XYZ file of C-alpha atoms in Angstrom:
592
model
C 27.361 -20.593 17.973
C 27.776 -18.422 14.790
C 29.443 -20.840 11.927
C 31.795 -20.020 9.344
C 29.820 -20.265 6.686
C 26.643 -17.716 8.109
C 29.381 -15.427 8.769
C 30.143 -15.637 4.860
C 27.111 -14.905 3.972
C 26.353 -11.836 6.194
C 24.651 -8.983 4.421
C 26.803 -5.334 4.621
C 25.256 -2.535 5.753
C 27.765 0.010 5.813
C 29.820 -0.532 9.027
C 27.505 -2.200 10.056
C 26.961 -6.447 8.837
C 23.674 -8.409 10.123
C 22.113 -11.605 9.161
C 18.598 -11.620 8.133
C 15.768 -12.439 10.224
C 12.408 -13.781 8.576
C 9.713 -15.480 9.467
C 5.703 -15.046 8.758
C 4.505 -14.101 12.381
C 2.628 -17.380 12.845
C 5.449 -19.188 15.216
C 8.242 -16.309 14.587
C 9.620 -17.266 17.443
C 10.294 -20.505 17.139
C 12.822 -19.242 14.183
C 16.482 -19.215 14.985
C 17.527 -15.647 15.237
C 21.410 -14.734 13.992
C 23.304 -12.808 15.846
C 24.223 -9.175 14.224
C 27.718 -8.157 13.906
C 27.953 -4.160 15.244
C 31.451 -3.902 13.598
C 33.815 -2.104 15.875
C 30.768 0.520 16.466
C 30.916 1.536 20.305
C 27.501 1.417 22.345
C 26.578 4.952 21.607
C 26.951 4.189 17.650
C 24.476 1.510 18.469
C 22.206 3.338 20.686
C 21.751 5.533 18.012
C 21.398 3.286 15.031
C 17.647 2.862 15.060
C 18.043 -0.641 12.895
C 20.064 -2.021 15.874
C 18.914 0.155 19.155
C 16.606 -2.066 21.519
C 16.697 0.635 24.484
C 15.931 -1.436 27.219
C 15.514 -4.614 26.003
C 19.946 -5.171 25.790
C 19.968 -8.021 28.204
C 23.167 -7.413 30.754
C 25.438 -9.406 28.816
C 24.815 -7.266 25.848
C 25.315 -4.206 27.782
C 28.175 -5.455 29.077
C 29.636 -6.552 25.999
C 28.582 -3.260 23.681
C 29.551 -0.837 26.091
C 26.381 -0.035 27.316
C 26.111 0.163 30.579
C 25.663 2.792 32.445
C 24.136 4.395 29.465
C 20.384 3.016 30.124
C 18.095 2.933 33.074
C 18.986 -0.669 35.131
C 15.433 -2.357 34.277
C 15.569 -4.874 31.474
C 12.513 -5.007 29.467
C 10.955 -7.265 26.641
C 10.284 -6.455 23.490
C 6.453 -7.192 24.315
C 6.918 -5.240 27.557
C 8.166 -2.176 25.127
C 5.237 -2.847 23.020
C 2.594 -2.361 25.461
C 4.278 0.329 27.358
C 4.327 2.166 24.079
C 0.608 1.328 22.745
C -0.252 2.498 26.918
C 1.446 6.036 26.003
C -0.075 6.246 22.734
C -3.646 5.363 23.773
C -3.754 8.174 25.967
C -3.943 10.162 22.476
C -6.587 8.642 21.106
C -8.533 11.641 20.274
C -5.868 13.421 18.800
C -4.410 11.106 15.694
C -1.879 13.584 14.385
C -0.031 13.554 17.821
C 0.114 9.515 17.402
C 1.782 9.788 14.092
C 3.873 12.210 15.140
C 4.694 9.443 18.509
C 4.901 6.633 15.825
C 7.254 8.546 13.494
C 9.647 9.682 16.785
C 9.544 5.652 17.231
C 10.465 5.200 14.302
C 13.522 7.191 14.431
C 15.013 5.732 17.365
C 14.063 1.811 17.115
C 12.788 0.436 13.762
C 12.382 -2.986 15.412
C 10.142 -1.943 17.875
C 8.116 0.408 15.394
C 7.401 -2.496 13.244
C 6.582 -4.742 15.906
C 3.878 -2.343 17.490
C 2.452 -2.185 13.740
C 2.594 -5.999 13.524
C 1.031 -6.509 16.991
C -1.566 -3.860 16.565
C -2.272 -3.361 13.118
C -5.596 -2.517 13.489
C -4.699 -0.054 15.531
C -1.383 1.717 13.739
C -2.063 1.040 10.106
C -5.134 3.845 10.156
C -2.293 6.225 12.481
C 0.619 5.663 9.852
C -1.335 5.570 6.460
C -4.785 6.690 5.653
C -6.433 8.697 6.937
C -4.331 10.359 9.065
C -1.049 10.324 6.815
C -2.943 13.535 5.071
C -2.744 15.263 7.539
C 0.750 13.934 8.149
C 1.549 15.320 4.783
C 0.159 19.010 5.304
C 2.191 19.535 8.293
C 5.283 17.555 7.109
C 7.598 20.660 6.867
C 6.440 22.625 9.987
C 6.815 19.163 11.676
C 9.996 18.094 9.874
C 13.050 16.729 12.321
C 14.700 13.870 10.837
C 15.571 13.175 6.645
C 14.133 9.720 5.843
C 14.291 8.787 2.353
C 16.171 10.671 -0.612
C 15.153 13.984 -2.327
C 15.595 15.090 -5.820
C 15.421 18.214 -7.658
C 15.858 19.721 -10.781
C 19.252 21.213 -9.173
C 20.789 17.472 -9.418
C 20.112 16.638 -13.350
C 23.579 14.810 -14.591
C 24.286 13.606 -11.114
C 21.450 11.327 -9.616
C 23.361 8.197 -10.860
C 26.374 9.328 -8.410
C 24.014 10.562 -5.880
C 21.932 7.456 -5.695
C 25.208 6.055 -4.181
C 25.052 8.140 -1.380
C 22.241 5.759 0.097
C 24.098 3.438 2.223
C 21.872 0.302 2.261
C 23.017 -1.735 -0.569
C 20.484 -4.273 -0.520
C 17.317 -2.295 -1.188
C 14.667 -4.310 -2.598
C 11.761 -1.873 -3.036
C 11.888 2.226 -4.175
C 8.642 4.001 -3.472
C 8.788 7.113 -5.180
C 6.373 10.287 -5.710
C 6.260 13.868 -6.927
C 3.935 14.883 -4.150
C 1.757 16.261 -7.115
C -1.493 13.917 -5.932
C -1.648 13.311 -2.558
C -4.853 11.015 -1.775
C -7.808 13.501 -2.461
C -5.790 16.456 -1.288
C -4.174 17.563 -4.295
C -0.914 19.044 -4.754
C 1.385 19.016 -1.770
C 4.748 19.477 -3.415
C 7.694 17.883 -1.293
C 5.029 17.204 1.918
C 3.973 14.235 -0.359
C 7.213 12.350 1.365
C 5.200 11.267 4.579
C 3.378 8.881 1.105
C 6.289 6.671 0.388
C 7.327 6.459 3.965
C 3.844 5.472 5.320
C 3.539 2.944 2.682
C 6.819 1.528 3.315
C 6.005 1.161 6.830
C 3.348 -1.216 5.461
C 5.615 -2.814 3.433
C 7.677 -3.728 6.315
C 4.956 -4.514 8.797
C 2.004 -6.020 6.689
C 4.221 -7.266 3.244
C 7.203 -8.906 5.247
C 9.774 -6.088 3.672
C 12.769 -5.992 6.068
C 13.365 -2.106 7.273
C 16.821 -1.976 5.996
C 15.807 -2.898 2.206
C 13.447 -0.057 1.278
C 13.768 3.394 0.488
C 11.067 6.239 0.186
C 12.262 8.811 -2.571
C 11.070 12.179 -3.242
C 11.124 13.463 -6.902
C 11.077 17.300 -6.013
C 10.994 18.967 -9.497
C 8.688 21.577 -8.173
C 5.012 22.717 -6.747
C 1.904 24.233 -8.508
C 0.400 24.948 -5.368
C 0.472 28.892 -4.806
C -0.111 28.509 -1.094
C 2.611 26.416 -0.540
C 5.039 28.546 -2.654
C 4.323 31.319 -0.185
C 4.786 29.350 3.008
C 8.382 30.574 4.222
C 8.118 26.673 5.995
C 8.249 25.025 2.997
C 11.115 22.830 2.659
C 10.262 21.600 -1.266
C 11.998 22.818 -4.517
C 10.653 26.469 -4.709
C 9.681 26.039 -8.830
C 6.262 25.227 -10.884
C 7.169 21.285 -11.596
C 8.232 20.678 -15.003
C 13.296 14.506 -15.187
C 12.359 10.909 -14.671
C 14.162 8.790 -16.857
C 17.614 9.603 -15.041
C 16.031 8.828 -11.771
C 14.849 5.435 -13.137
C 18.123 4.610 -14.634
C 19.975 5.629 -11.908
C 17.519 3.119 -9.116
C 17.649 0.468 -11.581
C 21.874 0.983 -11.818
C 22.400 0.551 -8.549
C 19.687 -1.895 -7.163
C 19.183 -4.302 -10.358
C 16.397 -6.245 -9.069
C 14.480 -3.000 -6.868
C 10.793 -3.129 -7.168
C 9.908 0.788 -8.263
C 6.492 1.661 -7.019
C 4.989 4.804 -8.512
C 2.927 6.627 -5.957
C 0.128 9.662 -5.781
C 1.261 11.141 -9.602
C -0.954 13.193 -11.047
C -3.464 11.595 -13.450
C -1.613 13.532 -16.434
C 1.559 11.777 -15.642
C 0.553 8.404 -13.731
C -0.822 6.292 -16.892
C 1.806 7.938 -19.230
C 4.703 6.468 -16.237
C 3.486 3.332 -16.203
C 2.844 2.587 -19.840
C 6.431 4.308 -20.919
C 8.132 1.988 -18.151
C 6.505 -0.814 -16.717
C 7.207 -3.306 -20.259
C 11.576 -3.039 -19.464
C 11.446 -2.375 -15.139
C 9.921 -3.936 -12.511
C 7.814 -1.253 -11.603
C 4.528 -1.101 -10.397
C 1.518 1.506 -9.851
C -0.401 1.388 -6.821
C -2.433 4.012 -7.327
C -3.978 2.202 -11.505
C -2.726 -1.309 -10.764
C -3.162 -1.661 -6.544
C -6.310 -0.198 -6.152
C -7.766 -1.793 -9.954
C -6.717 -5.443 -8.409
C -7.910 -4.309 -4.664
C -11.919 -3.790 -5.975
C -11.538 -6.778 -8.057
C -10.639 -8.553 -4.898
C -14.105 -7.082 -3.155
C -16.137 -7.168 -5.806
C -15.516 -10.891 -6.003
C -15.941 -11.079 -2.184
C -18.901 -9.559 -2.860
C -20.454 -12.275 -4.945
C -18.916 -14.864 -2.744
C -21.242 -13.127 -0.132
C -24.192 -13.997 -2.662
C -22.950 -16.734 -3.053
C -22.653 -16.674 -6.520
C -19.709 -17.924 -8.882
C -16.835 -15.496 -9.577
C -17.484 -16.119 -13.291
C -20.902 -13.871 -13.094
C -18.740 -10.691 -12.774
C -19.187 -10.820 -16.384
C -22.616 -10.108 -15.431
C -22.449 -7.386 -13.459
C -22.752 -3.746 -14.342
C -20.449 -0.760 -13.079
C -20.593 2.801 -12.528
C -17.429 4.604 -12.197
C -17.888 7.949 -10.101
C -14.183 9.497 -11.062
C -12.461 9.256 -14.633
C -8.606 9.897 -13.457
C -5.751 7.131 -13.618
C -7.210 4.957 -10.725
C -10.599 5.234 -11.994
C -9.596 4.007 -15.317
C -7.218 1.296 -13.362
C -10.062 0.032 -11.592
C -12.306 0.131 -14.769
C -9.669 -2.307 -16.815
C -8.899 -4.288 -13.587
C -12.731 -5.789 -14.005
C -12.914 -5.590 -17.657
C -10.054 -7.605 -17.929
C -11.677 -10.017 -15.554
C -15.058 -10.069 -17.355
C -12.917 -11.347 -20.099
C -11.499 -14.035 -18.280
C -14.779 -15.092 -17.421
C -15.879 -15.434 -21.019
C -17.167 -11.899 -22.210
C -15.512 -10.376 -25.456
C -13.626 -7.573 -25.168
C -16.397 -5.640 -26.784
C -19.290 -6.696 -24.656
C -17.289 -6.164 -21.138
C -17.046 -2.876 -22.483
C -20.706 -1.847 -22.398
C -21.036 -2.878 -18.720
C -19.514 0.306 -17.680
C -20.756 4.161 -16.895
C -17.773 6.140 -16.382
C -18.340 9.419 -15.002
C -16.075 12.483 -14.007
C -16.882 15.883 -13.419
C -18.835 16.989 -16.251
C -21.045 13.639 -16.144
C -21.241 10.735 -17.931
C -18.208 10.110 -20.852
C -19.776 9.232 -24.242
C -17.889 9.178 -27.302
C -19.575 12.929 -27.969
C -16.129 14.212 -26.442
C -13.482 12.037 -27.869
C -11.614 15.157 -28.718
C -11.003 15.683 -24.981
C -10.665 12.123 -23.432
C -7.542 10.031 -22.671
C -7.258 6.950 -24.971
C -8.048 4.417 -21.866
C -11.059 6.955 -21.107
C -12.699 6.684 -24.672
C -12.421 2.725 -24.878
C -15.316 2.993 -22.077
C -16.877 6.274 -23.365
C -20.822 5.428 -23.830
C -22.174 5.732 -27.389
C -25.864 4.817 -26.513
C -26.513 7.916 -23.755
C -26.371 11.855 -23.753
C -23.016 12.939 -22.424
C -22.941 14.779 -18.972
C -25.757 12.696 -17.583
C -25.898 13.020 -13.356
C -25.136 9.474 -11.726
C -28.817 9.520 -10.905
C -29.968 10.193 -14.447
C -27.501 7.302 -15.598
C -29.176 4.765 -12.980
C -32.801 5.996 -14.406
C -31.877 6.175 -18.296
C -29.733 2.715 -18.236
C -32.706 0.509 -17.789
C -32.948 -2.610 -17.545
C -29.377 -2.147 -17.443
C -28.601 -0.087 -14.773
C -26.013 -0.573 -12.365
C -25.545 -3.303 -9.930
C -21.980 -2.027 -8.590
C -21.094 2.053 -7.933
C -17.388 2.776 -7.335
C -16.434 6.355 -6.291
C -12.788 7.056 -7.186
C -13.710 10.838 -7.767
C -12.362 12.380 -4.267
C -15.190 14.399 -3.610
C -18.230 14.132 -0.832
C -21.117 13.907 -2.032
C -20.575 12.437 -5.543
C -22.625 9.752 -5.420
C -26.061 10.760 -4.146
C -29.204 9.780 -2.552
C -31.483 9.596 -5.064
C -28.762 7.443 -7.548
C -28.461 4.882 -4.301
C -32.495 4.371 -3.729
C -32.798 3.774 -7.574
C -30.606 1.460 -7.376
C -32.029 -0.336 -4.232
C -35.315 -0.621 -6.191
C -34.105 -2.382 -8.710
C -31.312 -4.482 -7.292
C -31.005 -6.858 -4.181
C -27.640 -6.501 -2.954
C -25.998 -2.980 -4.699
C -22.258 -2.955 -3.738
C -21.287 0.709 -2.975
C -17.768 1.160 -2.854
C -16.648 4.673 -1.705
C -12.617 4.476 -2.090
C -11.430 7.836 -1.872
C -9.711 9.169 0.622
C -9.069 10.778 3.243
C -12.655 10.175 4.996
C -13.534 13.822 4.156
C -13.001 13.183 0.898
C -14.948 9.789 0.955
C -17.681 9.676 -1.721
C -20.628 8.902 0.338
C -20.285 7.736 3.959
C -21.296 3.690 5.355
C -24.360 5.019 7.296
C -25.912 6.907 4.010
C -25.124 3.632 1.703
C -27.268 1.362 4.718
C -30.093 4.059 5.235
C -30.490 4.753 1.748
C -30.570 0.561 0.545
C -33.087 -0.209 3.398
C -29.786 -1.909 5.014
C -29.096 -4.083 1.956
C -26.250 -2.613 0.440
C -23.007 -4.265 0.518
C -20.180 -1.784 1.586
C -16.861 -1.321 1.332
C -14.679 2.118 1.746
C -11.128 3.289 0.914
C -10.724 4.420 5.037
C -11.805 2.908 7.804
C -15.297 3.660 9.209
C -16.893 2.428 12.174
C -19.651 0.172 12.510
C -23.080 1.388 11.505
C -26.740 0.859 13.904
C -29.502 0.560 11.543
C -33.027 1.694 12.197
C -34.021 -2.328 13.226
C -31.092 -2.328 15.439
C -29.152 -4.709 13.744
C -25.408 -3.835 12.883
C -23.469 -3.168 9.965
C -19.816 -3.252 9.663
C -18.444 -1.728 6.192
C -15.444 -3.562 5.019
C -12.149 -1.561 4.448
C -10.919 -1.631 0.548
C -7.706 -0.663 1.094
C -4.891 -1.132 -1.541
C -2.489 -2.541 2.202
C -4.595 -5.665 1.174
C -2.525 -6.132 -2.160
C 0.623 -4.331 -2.754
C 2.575 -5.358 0.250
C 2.105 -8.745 -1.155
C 2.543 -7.798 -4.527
C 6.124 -6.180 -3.208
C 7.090 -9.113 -1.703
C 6.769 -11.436 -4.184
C 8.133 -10.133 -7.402
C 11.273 -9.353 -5.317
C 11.638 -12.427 -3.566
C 11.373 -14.406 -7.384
C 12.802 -11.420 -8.762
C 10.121 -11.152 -11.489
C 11.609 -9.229 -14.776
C 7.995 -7.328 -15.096
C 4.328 -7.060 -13.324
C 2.352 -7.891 -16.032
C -1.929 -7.219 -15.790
C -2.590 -11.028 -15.388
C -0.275 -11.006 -12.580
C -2.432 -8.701 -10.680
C -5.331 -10.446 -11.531
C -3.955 -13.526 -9.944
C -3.141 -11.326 -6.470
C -6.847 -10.223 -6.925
C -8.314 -13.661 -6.676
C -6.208 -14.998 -4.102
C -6.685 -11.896 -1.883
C -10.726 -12.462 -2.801
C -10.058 -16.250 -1.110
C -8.378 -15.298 2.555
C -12.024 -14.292 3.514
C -13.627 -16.873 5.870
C -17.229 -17.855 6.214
C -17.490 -16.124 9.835
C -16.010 -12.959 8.141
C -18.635 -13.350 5.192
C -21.228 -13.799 7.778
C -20.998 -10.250 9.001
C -21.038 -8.918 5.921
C -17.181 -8.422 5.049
C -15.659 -8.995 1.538
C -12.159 -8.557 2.904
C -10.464 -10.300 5.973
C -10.527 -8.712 8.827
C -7.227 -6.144 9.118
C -5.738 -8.232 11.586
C -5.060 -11.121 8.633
C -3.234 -8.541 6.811
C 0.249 -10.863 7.148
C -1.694 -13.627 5.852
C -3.243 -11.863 3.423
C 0.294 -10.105 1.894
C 1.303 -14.350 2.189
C -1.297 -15.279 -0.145
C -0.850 -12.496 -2.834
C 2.821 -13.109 -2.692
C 2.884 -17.321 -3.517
C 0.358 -16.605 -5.909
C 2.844 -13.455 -7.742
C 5.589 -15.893 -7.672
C 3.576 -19.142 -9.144
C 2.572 -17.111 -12.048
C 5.808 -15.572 -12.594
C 7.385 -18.724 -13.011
C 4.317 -20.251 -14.879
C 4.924 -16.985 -17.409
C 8.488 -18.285 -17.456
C 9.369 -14.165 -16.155
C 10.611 -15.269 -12.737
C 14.528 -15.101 -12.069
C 15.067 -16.787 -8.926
C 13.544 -20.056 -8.047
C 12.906 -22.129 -4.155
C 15.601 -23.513 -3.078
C 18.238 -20.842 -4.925
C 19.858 -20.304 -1.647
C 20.407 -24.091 -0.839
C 16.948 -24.608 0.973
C 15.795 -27.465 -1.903
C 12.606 -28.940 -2.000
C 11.116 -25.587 -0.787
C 6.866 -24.907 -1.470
C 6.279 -21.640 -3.123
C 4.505 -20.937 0.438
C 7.752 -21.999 2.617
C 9.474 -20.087 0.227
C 7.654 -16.961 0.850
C 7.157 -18.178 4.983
C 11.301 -17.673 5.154
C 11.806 -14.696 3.564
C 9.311 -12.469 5.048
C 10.548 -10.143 7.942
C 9.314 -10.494 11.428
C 9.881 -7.572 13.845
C 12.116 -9.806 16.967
C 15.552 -8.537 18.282
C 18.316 -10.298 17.658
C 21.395 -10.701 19.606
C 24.342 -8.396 18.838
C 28.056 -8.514 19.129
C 30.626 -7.154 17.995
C 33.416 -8.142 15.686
C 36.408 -7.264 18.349
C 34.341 -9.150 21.355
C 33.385 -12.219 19.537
């Protein structure tokens, strides 16, 4: 029976009220569900509400009680029935991963309950289908493929009203914005308005993976415009028709009307994504995936990777990087290790000089200060020839050559034979890190990293690969770097403590505890990440350890046991409020 007071404290959704369901996937079901009030909305309304539609999964009394019947075939069906009857359909598609997105989105639209729960059942499975790789090509063919609006889109045409428009969206208790201008989409440049499929594939994440409930996010389009010439002329196009040329009246208006929103920043171009984030990130709680996710993602493996060795996390100071890509995640990952060199006792100075940054004209020295960023000149070299080849950098940088190569540059190819066997000669266990993606835009592939290390590289790549048979027969398995490790976790807690700010060392923190999830079975084969099918677990960790140093930093607004659950852990805390994909039974307010 429904009391009085969870009645009170229902949460509006338009016509529609519902009471929260939460729970970390470990014993979900033993969690008492709440019933969901429909709100005078007839079974057709519900059918056709995808929050609230379970298709065939209304038990008879629901049906009966909703108006239903007659309007769905007689057979009632679980929710894990659904889920296997779906991932059945979909498997049958196996070779064609564009078609499954397109099945997942149409999903999507009509039941977000069950979408979520095939992604939380079969994450190994979906998260590659509804994020990278295949959300590029998702992108490309978003408007000849476009049937439903998801999200919000904004133009230059709505400058002076996006406060009053932000109203429009109905869900009141959004707790995270992701928001793009399509002008970076993963390696494939600019895409203009196609960049939406970005902030809706990552929110799916956010939901499945970071515990995000469907009905508190919202994927947002900033449409002021395309570059892309090709796109321009496509009479398909469904983008604002203009070069791009209004972002503080978008952020005041999110921040107006959701006070304690998380805004993530997502695919900007490099001349814009640094300049965001520093101009806001101090006064919002806003966050970059692309600088801060991916920075505290490598951190993550690279300290997996000396678990692996078994060596301290302090001798990162030790270790010696080449960059292979000088844009804003590039730099991001760059000052996500330097600042944890310093925390393991280098000076700020002497972190410095363990990097080789390198974009498309070569190696930065301080030679071209005129034409580098700020953040790029801080690790510009002053002791080799500008320009140098990654290979010529491995050669001329002895006995200080690189132990770790990270390719952020987008590009096959970048990072070459001859700069991997140099390498191999003079270090044991070279980490190669290709992160770029899609996969044809991945640096250098698993299989060339093994061959050309004698087998004794450690991998890691920004899309999954599959595993790799080596000359001896043995097998490698490359672990996936993939920001999904951090920023659904990230999300989850600085909303849930409602953290004023994301501040560097908070990230930091998220890094190590993601670095800690890894078990010695998963270290065994050769992984520096958990295997994808930890991914709740992992999003569990990085949120506790957000919200312990938010309210160590004394930044954190909302505290266990704020909504009369006292005595709460930080990890119960978290455990409660993260969203678990389970119907819930629904009534109505006139049949109760």
């Amino acid at each position: 029976m429904l009391c009085r007071g969870s009645l009170r404290r229902a949460t509006r959704f338009g016509r529609l009220t519902f009471h929260r369901a939460y729970g970390d996937g470990t014993d979900a079901r033993a969690r008492f569900l709440k019933p969901l009030d429909a709100r005078h909305s007839d079974g057709w309304d519900i059918l056709n509400n995808p929050l609230w539609n379970k298709g065939t999964a209304f038990t008879w009394a629901e049906r009966e009680r909703l108006g239903l019947r007659g309007l769905l075939p007689a057979q009632v069906r679980t929710i894990e029935e659904q889920v296997s009857n779906f991932v059945t359909q979909l498997s049958a598609m196996d070779d064609q991963p564009l078609m499954q997105n397109l099945m997942l989105q149409d999903l999507q639209a009509r039941n977000e309950t069950l979408y979520h729960r095939v992604l939380v059942d079969h994450v190994e499975k979906m998260a590659p289908l509804v994020y990278t790789p295949t959300v590029g090509a998702a992108c490309q063919h978003f408007s000849s493929r476009y049937q439903r609006s998801r999200g919000m889109f904004f133009t230059p045409e709505d400058a002076g009203e996006m406060g009053v428009m932000m109203r429009n969206w109905p869900r009141s208790e959004t707790q995270v914005v992701v928001v793009t201008d399509g002008s970076r989409i993963l390696g494939l440049g600019d895409l203009g308005a196609n960049g939406m499929g970005i902030p809706i594939g990552k929110l799916a994440l956010y939901c499945a993976v970071g515990g995000i409930a469907p009905h508190r996010v919202l994927p947002v389009m900033l449409d002021f415009g395309t570059n892309n010439e090709s796109l321009l002329r496509d009479p398909l196009y469904r983008g604002y028709r203009q070069p791009r040329a209004l972002v503080d009246e978008f952020v005041r208006a999110v921040f107006s009307r959701f006070p304690n929103v998380l805004l993530q920043w997502e695919d900007f171009s490099s001349d814009k994504a640094s300049n965001l984030l520093a101009k806001y990130r101090e006064n919002y709680l806003c966050f970059n995936d692309d600088i801060q996710g991916t920075g505290a993602t490598v951190l993550a493996g690279v300290l997996g990777a000396l678990r692996l060795q078994r060596r301290p996390p302090e001798d990162i100071r030790s270790l010696r990087v080449a960059v292979v890509g000088a844009g804003s995640a590039g730099i991001g990952v760059a000052q996500a290790l330097h600042m944890a060199m310093q925390q393991a006792g280098l000076s700020a100075k002497a972190a410095y000089s363990n990097f080789y940054i390198l974009d498309q004209d070569g190696l930065q020295s301080k030679a071209r200060f005129s034409s580098l960023t700020e953040e790029q000149m801080a690790f510009a070299r002053a002791d080799l020839p500008d320009g140098m080849a990654l290979e010529e950098v491995v050669e001329q940088a002895k006995p200080h050559l690189p132990h770790l190569v990270l390719g952020l540059s987008g590009k096959r190819g970048t990072i070459s034979e001859a700069a991997i066997r140099k390498m191999a000669a003079a270090v044991e266990r070279p980490i190669v890190m290709p992160l770029s993606n899609p996969t044809s835009s991945c640096e250098i592939t698993p299989e060339e990293a093994y061959e050309w290390s004698d087998g004794r590289a450690i991998v890691a790549t920004g899309s999954p690969f599959e595993p790799v048979a080596l000359a001896d027969g043995s097998i490698k398995t490359p672990s996936q770097c993939n920001n999904m490790y951090i920023f659904p976790g990230i999300g989850l807690g600085a909303s849930i403590c409602q953290s004023e700010t994301i501040p560097d060392s908070m990230l930091y923190e998220s890094a190590v505890a993601l670095s800690r999830v890894t078990d010695e079975e998963e270290m065994a084969r050769g992984s520096v990440f958990p295997s994808i099918s930890k991914i709740r677990q992992c999003s569990h960790a990085v949120a506790v350890a957000c919200i312990r140093h938010a309210h160590d930093l004394g930044i954190a607004k909302a505290s266990p046991g704020c909504d009369h659950n006292r005595g709460e852990t930080y990890e119960q805390w978290v455990t409660r409020k993260m969203y678990y994909p389970e119907y819930a039974p629904i009534y109505t307010s006139h049949t109760r």
